[in-house]
Amino acid sequence: MSDTIFTKIINKEIPAEILYEDELALAFNDINPQAPIHFLVIPKKTIITINDIESEDKALVGHLYWVAAQIARDKGFADDGYRAVMNCNENGGQTVYHIHLHVLAGKPLGWPPYQDRLKTV
Ligand code: AMP
């Protein structure tokens, strides 16, 4: 099982601005926010990519979305809306190999997300 920086955050070996924690999941602010609100929801169990989600992990992955929605409600942006996405591998833009739900909010978010780059291809 490979450790990442997120393992260190789970183990409190490095600091993070933690928003929520339970026995299965942890949510903390992204260190390089891409929106006025940008936090990550991660499982405490190491799952390397979306491709590595096993049948036994299905409820855990659903739990990450539930945590995102609880925080959205608590912080008051649930009704305005937000984006909750996971990147997978290189073309998906994944840089930390421990699955994480990005939750972005606080402004209207463009779609598709890489429209400008597509226009130049
Ligand atoms: P991804 O590129 O989808 O793998 O997302 C990884 C995310 O982790 C990026 O948005 C980073 O800004 C974020 N990140 C990396 N290190 C930390 C850290 N120590 N604390 C909080 N967020 C981090």
PDB file of C-alpha atoms and ligand atoms in Angstrom:
ATOM      1  CA  MET A   1       0.000   0.000   0.000  1.00  0.00           C
ATOM      2  CA  SER A   2       1.647   3.275  -1.081  1.00  0.00           C
ATOM      3  CA  ASP A   3       1.640   6.267   1.235  1.00  0.00           C
ATOM      4  CA  THR A   4       0.982   9.766  -0.064  1.00  0.00           C
ATOM      5  CA  ILE A   5       0.847  13.188   1.510  1.00  0.00           C
ATOM      6  CA  PHE A   6      -2.795  12.412   2.316  1.00  0.00           C
ATOM      7  CA  THR A   7      -1.732   9.476   4.518  1.00  0.00           C
ATOM      8  CA  LYS A   8       0.362  11.965   6.493  1.00  0.00           C
ATOM      9  CA  ILE A   9      -2.656  14.279   6.829  1.00  0.00           C
ATOM     10  CA  ILE A  10      -4.839  11.371   8.003  1.00  0.00           C
ATOM     11  CA  ASN A  11      -2.184  10.433  10.568  1.00  0.00           C
ATOM     12  CA  LYS A  12      -1.821  14.103  11.642  1.00  0.00           C
ATOM     13  CA  GLU A  13       1.871  14.026  10.728  1.00  0.00           C
ATOM     14  CA  ILE A  14       1.420  17.203   8.684  1.00  0.00           C
ATOM     15  CA  PRO A  15      -1.162  19.925   9.282  1.00  0.00           C
ATOM     16  CA  ALA A  16      -4.326  20.578   7.289  1.00  0.00           C
ATOM     17  CA  GLU A  17      -7.381  22.760   7.758  1.00  0.00           C
ATOM     18  CA  ILE A  18      -9.738  19.943   8.693  1.00  0.00           C
ATOM     19  CA  LEU A  19     -13.447  20.557   8.115  1.00  0.00           C
ATOM     20  CA  TYR A  20     -14.860  17.146   8.991  1.00  0.00           C
ATOM     21  CA  GLU A  21     -13.642  13.810  10.280  1.00  0.00           C
ATOM     22  CA  ASP A  22     -15.217  10.476  11.104  1.00  0.00           C
ATOM     23  CA  GLU A  23     -13.968   6.890  11.207  1.00  0.00           C
ATOM     24  CA  LEU A  24     -14.171   6.537   7.412  1.00  0.00           C
ATOM     25  CA  ALA A  25     -13.390   9.918   5.921  1.00  0.00           C
ATOM     26  CA  LEU A  26     -11.619  13.229   6.305  1.00  0.00           C
ATOM     27  CA  ALA A  27     -12.328  16.595   4.662  1.00  0.00           C
ATOM     28  CA  PHE A  28      -9.851  19.459   4.545  1.00  0.00           C
ATOM     29  CA  ASN A  29      -9.222  22.638   2.575  1.00  0.00           C
ATOM     30  CA  ASP A  30      -7.211  22.323  -0.621  1.00  0.00           C
ATOM     31  CA  ILE A  31      -3.808  23.983  -0.255  1.00  0.00           C
ATOM     32  CA  ASN A  32      -4.091  25.480  -3.765  1.00  0.00           C
ATOM     33  CA  PRO A  33      -7.753  26.502  -4.091  1.00  0.00           C
ATOM     34  CA  GLN A  34      -9.263  26.738  -7.581  1.00  0.00           C
ATOM     35  CA  ALA A  35     -12.478  28.422  -6.382  1.00  0.00           C
ATOM     36  CA  PRO A  36     -13.506  30.572  -3.391  1.00  0.00           C
ATOM     37  CA  ILE A  37     -14.374  27.304  -1.614  1.00  0.00           C
ATOM     38  CA  HIS A  38     -12.257  24.256  -2.477  1.00  0.00           C
ATOM     39  CA  PHE A  39     -11.857  21.316  -0.174  1.00  0.00           C
ATOM     40  CA  LEU A  40     -11.102  17.623  -0.533  1.00  0.00           C
ATOM     41  CA  VAL A  41     -12.992  14.662   0.904  1.00  0.00           C
ATOM     42  CA  ILE A  42     -10.866  11.534   1.193  1.00  0.00           C
ATOM     43  CA  PRO A  43     -11.358   8.034   2.526  1.00  0.00           C
ATOM     44  CA  LYS A  44      -9.077   7.037   5.391  1.00  0.00           C
ATOM     45  CA  LYS A  45      -8.563   3.779   3.531  1.00  0.00           C
ATOM     46  CA  THR A  46      -5.934   4.140   0.818  1.00  0.00           C
ATOM     47  CA  ILE A  47      -7.484   3.632  -2.619  1.00  0.00           C
ATOM     48  CA  ILE A  48      -5.002   4.685  -5.279  1.00  0.00           C
ATOM     49  CA  THR A  49      -7.284   5.687  -8.173  1.00  0.00           C
ATOM     50  CA  ILE A  50     -10.940   5.364  -9.152  1.00  0.00           C
ATOM     51  CA  ASN A  51      -9.829   2.269 -11.072  1.00  0.00           C
ATOM     52  CA  ASP A  52      -8.856   0.636  -7.781  1.00  0.00           C
ATOM     53  CA  ILE A  53     -12.284   0.956  -6.153  1.00  0.00           C
ATOM     54  CA  GLU A  54     -13.341  -2.574  -5.181  1.00  0.00           C
ATOM     55  CA  SER A  55     -16.880  -3.834  -4.778  1.00  0.00           C
ATOM     56  CA  GLU A  56     -16.440  -3.627  -0.997  1.00  0.00           C
ATOM     57  CA  ASP A  57     -15.611   0.109  -1.318  1.00  0.00           C
ATOM     58  CA  LYS A  58     -18.864   1.152  -2.987  1.00  0.00           C
ATOM     59  CA  ALA A  59     -20.525   2.381   0.207  1.00  0.00           C
ATOM     60  CA  LEU A  60     -17.325   4.160   1.241  1.00  0.00           C
ATOM     61  CA  VAL A  61     -17.212   6.123  -2.004  1.00  0.00           C
ATOM     62  CA  GLY A  62     -20.877   7.035  -1.561  1.00  0.00           C
ATOM     63  CA  HIS A  63     -20.010   8.200   1.943  1.00  0.00           C
ATOM     64  CA  LEU A  64     -17.534  10.724   0.494  1.00  0.00           C
ATOM     65  CA  TYR A  65     -20.403  12.359  -1.434  1.00  0.00           C
ATOM     66  CA  TRP A  66     -22.559  12.330   1.684  1.00  0.00           C
ATOM     67  CA  VAL A  67     -19.792  14.120   3.626  1.00  0.00           C
ATOM     68  CA  ALA A  68     -19.493  16.687   0.812  1.00  0.00           C
ATOM     69  CA  ALA A  69     -23.232  17.379   0.986  1.00  0.00           C
ATOM     70  CA  GLN A  70     -23.186  17.721   4.797  1.00  0.00           C
ATOM     71  CA  ILE A  71     -20.392  20.293   4.603  1.00  0.00           C
ATOM     72  CA  ALA A  72     -22.169  22.113   1.752  1.00  0.00           C
ATOM     73  CA  ARG A  73     -25.288  22.360   3.911  1.00  0.00           C
ATOM     74  CA  ASP A  74     -23.327  23.421   7.012  1.00  0.00           C
ATOM     75  CA  LYS A  75     -21.387  26.082   5.108  1.00  0.00           C
ATOM     76  CA  GLY A  76     -24.537  27.333   3.368  1.00  0.00           C
ATOM     77  CA  PHE A  77     -23.639  26.765  -0.285  1.00  0.00           C
ATOM     78  CA  ALA A  78     -25.694  23.618  -0.938  1.00  0.00           C
ATOM     79  CA  ASP A  79     -28.569  25.445  -2.612  1.00  0.00           C
ATOM     80  CA  ASP A  80     -26.339  27.733  -4.696  1.00  0.00           C
ATOM     81  CA  GLY A  81     -24.542  24.640  -5.951  1.00  0.00           C
ATOM     82  CA  TYR A  82     -21.096  23.225  -6.304  1.00  0.00           C
ATOM     83  CA  ARG A  83     -19.002  20.701  -8.192  1.00  0.00           C
ATOM     84  CA  ALA A  84     -17.777  17.415  -6.657  1.00  0.00           C
ATOM     85  CA  VAL A  85     -15.305  15.588  -8.880  1.00  0.00           C
ATOM     86  CA  MET A  86     -12.527  13.025  -8.765  1.00  0.00           C
ATOM     87  CA  ASN A  87      -9.621  13.060 -11.198  1.00  0.00           C
ATOM     88  CA  CYS A  88      -8.196   9.755 -12.421  1.00  0.00           C
ATOM     89  CA  ASN A  89      -4.653   9.168 -13.630  1.00  0.00           C
ATOM     90  CA  GLU A  90      -2.614  11.426 -15.885  1.00  0.00           C
ATOM     91  CA  ASN A  91      -5.209  12.544 -18.420  1.00  0.00           C
ATOM     92  CA  GLY A  92      -7.663  13.195 -15.597  1.00  0.00           C
ATOM     93  CA  GLY A  93      -5.139  15.471 -13.901  1.00  0.00           C
ATOM     94  CA  GLN A  94      -4.568  13.279 -10.845  1.00  0.00           C
ATOM     95  CA  THR A  95      -1.419  14.233  -8.932  1.00  0.00           C
ATOM     96  CA  VAL A  96      -2.023  12.594  -5.538  1.00  0.00           C
ATOM     97  CA  TYR A  97      -2.564   8.843  -5.763  1.00  0.00           C
ATOM     98  CA  HIS A  98      -5.105   8.438  -2.968  1.00  0.00           C
ATOM     99  CA  ILE A  99      -8.640   9.062  -4.233  1.00  0.00           C
ATOM    100  CA  HIS A 100     -10.169  12.385  -3.247  1.00  0.00           C
ATOM    101  CA  LEU A 101     -13.334  14.242  -4.048  1.00  0.00           C
ATOM    102  CA  HIS A 102     -12.674  17.864  -5.002  1.00  0.00           C
ATOM    103  CA  VAL A 103     -15.535  20.080  -3.827  1.00  0.00           C
ATOM    104  CA  LEU A 104     -15.528  23.482  -5.536  1.00  0.00           C
ATOM    105  CA  ALA A 105     -18.001  26.242  -4.766  1.00  0.00           C
ATOM    106  CA  GLY A 106     -18.533  29.932  -4.183  1.00  0.00           C
ATOM    107  CA  LYS A 107     -18.891  31.077  -7.808  1.00  0.00           C
ATOM    108  CA  PRO A 108     -20.458  29.868 -11.064  1.00  0.00           C
ATOM    109  CA  LEU A 109     -18.131  27.172 -12.395  1.00  0.00           C
ATOM    110  CA  GLY A 110     -17.492  26.881 -16.127  1.00  0.00           C
ATOM    111  CA  TRP A 111     -18.389  23.777 -18.107  1.00  0.00           C
ATOM    112  CA  PRO A 112     -16.757  22.022 -19.796  1.00  0.00           C
ATOM    113  CA  PRO A 113     -13.836  22.593 -17.415  1.00  0.00           C
ATOM    114  CA  TYR A 114     -11.142  22.669 -20.141  1.00  0.00           C
ATOM    115  CA  GLN A 115     -13.054  24.559 -22.802  1.00  0.00           C
ATOM    116  CA  ASP A 116     -10.191  27.003 -23.492  1.00  0.00           C
ATOM    117  CA  ARG A 117      -7.650  24.242 -23.997  1.00  0.00           C
ATOM    118  CA  LEU A 118      -9.988  22.328 -26.327  1.00  0.00           C
ATOM    119  CA  LYS A 119     -10.442  25.420 -28.520  1.00  0.00           C
ATOM    120  CA  THR A 120      -6.716  25.532 -29.308  1.00  0.00           C
ATOM    121  CA  VAL A 121      -6.428  21.836 -30.283  1.00  0.00           C
TER     122      VAL A 121
HETATM  123  P1  AMP B   1      -5.398  15.986  -7.988  1.00  0.00           P
HETATM  124  O1  AMP B   1      -4.543  16.832  -8.880  1.00  0.00           O
HETATM  125  O2  AMP B   1      -6.787  15.745  -8.481  1.00  0.00           O
HETATM  126  O3  AMP B   1      -4.683  14.707  -7.598  1.00  0.00           O
HETATM  127  O4  AMP B   1      -5.604  16.837  -6.669  1.00  0.00           O
HETATM  128  C1  AMP B   1      -4.666  16.885  -5.650  1.00  0.00           C
HETATM  129  C2  AMP B   1      -5.025  18.084  -4.834  1.00  0.00           C
HETATM  130  O5  AMP B   1      -4.365  17.993  -3.587  1.00  0.00           O
HETATM  131  C3  AMP B   1      -4.581  19.405  -5.468  1.00  0.00           C
HETATM  132  O6  AMP B   1      -5.723  20.237  -5.656  1.00  0.00           O
HETATM  133  C4  AMP B   1      -3.608  19.983  -4.447  1.00  0.00           C
HETATM  134  O7  AMP B   1      -3.672  21.387  -4.351  1.00  0.00           O
HETATM  135  C5  AMP B   1      -4.031  19.282  -3.175  1.00  0.00           C
HETATM  136  N1  AMP B   1      -3.005  19.170  -2.153  1.00  0.00           N
HETATM  137  C6  AMP B   1      -1.740  18.685  -2.316  1.00  0.00           C
HETATM  138  N2  AMP B   1      -1.090  18.694  -1.138  1.00  0.00           N
HETATM  139  C7  AMP B   1      -1.954  19.194  -0.211  1.00  0.00           C
HETATM  140  C8  AMP B   1      -1.874  19.459   1.186  1.00  0.00           C
HETATM  141  N3  AMP B   1      -0.753  19.220   1.884  1.00  0.00           N
HETATM  142  N4  AMP B   1      -2.961  19.971   1.808  1.00  0.00           N
HETATM  143  C9  AMP B   1      -4.086  20.227   1.103  1.00  0.00           C
HETATM  144  N5  AMP B   1      -4.231  19.979  -0.206  1.00  0.00           N
HETATM  145  C10 AMP B   1      -3.183  19.487  -0.861  1.00  0.00           C
END
